[in-house]
CSV table of C-alpha atoms in Angstrom, one decimal:
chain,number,residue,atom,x,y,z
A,164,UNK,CA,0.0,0.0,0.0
A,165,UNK,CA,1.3,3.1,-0.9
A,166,UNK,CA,1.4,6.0,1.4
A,167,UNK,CA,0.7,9.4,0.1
A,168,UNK,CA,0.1,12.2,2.8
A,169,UNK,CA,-1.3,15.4,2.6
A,170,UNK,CA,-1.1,18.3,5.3
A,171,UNK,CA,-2.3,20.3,6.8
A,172,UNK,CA,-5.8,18.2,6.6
A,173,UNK,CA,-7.6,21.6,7.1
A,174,UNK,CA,-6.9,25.1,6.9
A,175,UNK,CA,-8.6,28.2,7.1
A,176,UNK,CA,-7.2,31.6,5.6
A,177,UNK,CA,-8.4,35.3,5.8
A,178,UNK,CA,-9.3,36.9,2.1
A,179,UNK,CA,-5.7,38.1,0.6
A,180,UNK,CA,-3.2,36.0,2.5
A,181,UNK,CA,-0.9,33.6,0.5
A,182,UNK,CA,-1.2,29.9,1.7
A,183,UNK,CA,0.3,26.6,0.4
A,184,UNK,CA,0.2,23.4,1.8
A,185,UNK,CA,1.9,19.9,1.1
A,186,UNK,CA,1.7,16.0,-0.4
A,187,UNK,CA,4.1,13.5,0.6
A,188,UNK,CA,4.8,10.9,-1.6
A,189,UNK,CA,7.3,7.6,-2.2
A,190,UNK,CA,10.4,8.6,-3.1
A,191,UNK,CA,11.0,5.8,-4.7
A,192,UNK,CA,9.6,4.6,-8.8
A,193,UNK,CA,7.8,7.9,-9.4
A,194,UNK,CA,5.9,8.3,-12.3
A,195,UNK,CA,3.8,11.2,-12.1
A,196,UNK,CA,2.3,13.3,-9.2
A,197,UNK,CA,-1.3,14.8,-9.8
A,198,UNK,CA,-3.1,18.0,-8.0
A,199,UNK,CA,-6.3,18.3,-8.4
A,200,UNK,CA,-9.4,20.9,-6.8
A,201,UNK,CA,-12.9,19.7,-5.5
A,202,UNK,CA,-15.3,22.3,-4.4
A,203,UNK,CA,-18.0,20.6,-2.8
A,204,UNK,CA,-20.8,19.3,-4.8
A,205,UNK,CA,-18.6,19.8,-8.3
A,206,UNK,CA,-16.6,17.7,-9.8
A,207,UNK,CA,-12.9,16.9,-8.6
A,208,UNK,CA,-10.9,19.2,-11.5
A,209,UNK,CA,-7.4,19.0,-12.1
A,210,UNK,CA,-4.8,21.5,-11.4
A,211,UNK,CA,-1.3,19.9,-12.5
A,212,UNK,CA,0.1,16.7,-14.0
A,213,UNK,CA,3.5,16.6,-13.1
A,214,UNK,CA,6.6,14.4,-14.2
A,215,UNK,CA,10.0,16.0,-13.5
A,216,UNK,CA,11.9,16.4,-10.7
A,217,UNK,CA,12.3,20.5,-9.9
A,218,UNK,CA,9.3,20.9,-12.2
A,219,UNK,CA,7.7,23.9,-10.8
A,220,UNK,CA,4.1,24.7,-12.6
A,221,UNK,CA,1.8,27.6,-12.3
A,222,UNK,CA,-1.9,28.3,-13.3
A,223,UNK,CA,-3.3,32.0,-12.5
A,224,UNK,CA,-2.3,32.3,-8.7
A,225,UNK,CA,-1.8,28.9,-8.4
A,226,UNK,CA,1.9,27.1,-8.3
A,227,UNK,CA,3.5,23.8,-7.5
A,228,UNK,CA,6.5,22.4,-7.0
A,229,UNK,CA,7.8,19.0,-7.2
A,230,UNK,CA,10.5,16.8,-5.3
A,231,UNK,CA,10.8,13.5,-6.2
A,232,UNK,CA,13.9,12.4,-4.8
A,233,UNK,CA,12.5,13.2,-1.3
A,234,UNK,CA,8.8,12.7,-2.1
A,235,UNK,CA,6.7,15.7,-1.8
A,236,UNK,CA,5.5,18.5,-3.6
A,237,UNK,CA,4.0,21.9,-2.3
A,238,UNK,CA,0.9,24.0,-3.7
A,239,UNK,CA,1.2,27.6,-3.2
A,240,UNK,CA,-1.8,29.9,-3.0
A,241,UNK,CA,-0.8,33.5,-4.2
A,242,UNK,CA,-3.6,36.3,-2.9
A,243,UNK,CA,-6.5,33.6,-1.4
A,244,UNK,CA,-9.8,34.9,-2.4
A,245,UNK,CA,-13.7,32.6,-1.7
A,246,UNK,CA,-13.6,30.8,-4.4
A,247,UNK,CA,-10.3,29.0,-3.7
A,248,UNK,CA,-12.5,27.6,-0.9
A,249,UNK,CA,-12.4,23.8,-2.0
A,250,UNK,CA,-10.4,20.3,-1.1
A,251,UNK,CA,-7.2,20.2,-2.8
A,252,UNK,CA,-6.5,16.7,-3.1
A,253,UNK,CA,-2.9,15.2,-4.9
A,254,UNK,CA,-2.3,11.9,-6.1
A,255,UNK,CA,0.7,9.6,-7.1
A,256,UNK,CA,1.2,7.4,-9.9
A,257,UNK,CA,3.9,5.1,-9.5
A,258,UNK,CA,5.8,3.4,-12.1
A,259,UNK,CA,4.7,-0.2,-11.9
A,260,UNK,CA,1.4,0.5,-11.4
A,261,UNK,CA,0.3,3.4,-13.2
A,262,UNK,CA,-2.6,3.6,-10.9
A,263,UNK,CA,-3.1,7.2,-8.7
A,264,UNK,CA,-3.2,6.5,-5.1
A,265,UNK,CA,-4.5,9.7,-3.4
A,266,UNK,CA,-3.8,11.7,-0.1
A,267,UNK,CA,-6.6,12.2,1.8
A,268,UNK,CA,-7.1,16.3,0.4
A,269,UNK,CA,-6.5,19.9,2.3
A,270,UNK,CA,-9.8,21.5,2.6
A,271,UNK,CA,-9.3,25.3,2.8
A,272,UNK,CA,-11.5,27.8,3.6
A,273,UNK,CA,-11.1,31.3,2.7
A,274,UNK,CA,-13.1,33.6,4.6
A,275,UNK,CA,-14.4,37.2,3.5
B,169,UNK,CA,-12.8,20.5,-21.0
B,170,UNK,CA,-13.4,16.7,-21.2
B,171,UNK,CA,-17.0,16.4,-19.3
B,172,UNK,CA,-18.5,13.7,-17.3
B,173,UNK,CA,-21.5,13.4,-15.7
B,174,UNK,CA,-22.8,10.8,-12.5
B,175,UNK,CA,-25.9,9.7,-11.9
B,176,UNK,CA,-27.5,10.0,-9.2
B,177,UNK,CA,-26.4,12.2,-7.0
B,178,UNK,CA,-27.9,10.6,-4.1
B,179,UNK,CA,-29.5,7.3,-3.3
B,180,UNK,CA,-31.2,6.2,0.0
B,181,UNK,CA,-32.2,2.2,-0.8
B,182,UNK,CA,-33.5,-0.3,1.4
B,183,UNK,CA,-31.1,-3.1,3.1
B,184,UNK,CA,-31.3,-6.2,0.4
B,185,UNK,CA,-31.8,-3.8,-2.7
B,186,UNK,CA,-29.4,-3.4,-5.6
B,187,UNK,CA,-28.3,0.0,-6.5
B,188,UNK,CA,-26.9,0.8,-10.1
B,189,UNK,CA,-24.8,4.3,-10.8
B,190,UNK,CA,-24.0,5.2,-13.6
B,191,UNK,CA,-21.0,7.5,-15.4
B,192,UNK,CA,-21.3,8.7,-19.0
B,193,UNK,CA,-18.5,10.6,-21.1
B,194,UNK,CA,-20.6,13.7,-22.1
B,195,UNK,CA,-18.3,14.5,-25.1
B,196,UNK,CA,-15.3,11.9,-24.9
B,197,UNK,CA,-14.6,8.3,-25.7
B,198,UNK,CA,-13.5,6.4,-22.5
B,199,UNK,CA,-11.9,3.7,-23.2
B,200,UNK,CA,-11.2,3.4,-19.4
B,201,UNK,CA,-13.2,4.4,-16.5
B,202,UNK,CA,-12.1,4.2,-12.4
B,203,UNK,CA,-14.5,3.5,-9.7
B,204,UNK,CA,-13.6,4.8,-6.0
B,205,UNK,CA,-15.5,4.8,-2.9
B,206,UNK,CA,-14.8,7.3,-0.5
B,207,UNK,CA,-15.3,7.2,3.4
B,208,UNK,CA,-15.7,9.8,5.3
B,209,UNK,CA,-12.2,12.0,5.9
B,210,UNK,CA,-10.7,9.6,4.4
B,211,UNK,CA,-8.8,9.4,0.6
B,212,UNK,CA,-10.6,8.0,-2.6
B,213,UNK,CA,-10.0,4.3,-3.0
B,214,UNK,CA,-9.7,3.0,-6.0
B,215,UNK,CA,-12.3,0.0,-6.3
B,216,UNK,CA,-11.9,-1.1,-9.7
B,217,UNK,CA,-10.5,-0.2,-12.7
B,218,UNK,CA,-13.2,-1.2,-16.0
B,219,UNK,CA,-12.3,-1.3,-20.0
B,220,UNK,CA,-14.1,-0.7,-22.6
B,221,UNK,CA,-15.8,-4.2,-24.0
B,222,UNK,CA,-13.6,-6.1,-21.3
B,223,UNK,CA,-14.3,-7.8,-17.7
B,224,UNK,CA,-13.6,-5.1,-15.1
B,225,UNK,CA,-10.2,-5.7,-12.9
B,226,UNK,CA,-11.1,-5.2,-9.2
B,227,UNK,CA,-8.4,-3.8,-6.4
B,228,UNK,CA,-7.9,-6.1,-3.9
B,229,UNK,CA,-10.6,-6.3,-1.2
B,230,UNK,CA,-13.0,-5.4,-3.1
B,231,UNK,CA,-15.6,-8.2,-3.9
B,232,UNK,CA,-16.2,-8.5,-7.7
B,233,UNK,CA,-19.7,-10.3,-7.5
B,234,UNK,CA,-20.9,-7.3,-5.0
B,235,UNK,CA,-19.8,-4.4,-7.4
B,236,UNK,CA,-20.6,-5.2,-10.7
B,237,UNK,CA,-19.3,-3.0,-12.9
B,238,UNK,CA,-20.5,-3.1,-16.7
B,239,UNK,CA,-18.6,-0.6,-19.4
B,240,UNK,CA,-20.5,-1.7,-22.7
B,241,UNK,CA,-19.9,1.0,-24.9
B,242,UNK,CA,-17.2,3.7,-25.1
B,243,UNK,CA,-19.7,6.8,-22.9
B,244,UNK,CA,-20.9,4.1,-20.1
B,245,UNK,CA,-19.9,2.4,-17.7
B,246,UNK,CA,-21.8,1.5,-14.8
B,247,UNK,CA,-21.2,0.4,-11.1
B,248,UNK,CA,-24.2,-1.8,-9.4
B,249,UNK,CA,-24.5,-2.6,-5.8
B,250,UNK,CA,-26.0,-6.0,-5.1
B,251,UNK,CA,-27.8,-6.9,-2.3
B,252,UNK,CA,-26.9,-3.3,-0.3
B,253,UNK,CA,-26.0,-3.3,3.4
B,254,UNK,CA,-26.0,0.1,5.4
B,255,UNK,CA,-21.9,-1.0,5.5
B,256,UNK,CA,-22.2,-0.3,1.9
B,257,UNK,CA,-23.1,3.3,2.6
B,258,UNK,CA,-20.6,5.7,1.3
B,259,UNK,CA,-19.6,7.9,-1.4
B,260,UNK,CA,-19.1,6.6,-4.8
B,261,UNK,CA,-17.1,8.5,-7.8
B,262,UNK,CA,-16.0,7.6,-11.0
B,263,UNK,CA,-13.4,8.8,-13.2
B,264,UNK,CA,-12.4,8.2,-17.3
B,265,UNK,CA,-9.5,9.0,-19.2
B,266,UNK,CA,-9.4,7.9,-22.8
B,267,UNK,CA,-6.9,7.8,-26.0
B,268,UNK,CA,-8.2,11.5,-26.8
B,269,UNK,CA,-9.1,13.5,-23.5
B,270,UNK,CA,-5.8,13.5,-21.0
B,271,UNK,CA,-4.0,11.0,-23.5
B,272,UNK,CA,-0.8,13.6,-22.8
B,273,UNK,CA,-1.1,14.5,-19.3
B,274,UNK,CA,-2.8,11.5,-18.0
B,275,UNK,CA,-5.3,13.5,-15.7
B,276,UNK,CA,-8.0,11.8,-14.6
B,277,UNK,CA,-11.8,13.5,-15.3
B,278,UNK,CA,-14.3,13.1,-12.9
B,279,UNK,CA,-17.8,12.5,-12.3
B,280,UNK,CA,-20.0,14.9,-9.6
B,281,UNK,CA,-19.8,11.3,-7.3
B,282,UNK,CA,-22.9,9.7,-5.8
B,283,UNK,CA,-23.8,9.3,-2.5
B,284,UNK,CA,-25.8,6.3,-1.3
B,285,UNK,CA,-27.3,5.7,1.6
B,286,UNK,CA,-29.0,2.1,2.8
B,287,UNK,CA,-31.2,2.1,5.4
């Protein structure tokens, strides 16, 4: 059983303030490490697909940064605002199994 | 964006009943589709993995004859529930990816999940 750890497992931010939070991962046979969003009754979306070690990737105010050789990436938050309010979940897909195995999400709040 | 939708959203059956969910490819063929079951606080699990035209493979655990899953044509693929128990109770998601729609990036897109309930 692979174990893939997310933290912190809730977190609540005012309007404005930069956040980020963190999946741990095997180190070892990486294939691919996934981020995705899910705000509550919507549909998990993803965020990033990522593959290479140092990869850093970035979509509107939303970054992350990958370490495989120590297992885990971060997911920065630049500027919070409501509607960032949702479960960030990330996943790992090893290299035998191809399958994602998923951390248990961050659910952040971002209050007005 | 690759679209798929879940239905239902919610299910409340009686103990004994069978429960069928289903997860269409609104505008994508899926040659595969992932079924996970979620409980609460914890992380999706994946139940089963199902191909287009072929028998499903199931995780271990997971009993094959109590979740059948059924992916007949390249938009479907459905997840029934035999004989419910409340243990059964949970939250139910599926996912597809297919030779077209994440082919490069190998993200996974997502159904809204159902939630079922046995009484």
């Amino acid at each position: 059983i692979l174990n893939v750890e997310q933290s912190p497992q809730s977190l609540h931010v005012q309007e404005g303030d930069s956040t980020n939070f963190t999946c741990s991962f095997p180190s070892s046979n990486f294939y691919a490490l996934h981020w995705y969003r899910w705000e509550t009754a919507k549909s998990p979306e993803a965020l990033f697909v990522m593959t290479l070690n140092g990869d850093e990737k970035k979509k509107g105010r939303i970054s992350a940064t990958l370490n495989t050789k120590e297992g885990y990436s971060y997911l920065y938050i630049k500027g919070s605002q409501p509607e960032d309010s949702a479960t960030y979940l990330c996943a790992f897909v090893s290299g035998s199994a191809r399958q994602l195995t998923f951390g248990s999400g961050t659910q952040l709040t971002v209050l007005p | 964006g690759a679209v798929v939708s879940q239905h239902p959203s919610w299910v409340i059956c009686k103990s004994g009943t069978s429960v069928k969910i289903e997860c269409r490819s609104l505008d994508f063929q899926a040659t595969t589709m992932f079924w996970y079951r979620q409980f609460p606080k914890q992380s999706l699990m994946l139940m089963a993995t199902s191909n287009e035209g072929s028998k499903a493979t199931y995780e271990q655990g997971v009993e094959k004859d109590k979740f059948l899953i059924n992916h007949a044509s390249l938009t479907l693929s459905t997840l029934t529930v035999t004989s419910a128990h409340p243990e059964d109770s949970s939250f139910y998601i599926c996912s597809a990816t297919s030779g077209l729609a994440g082919v490069n990036t190998g993200e996974l897109f997502f159904g809204e999940g159902s939630r079922l309930t046995v009484l």
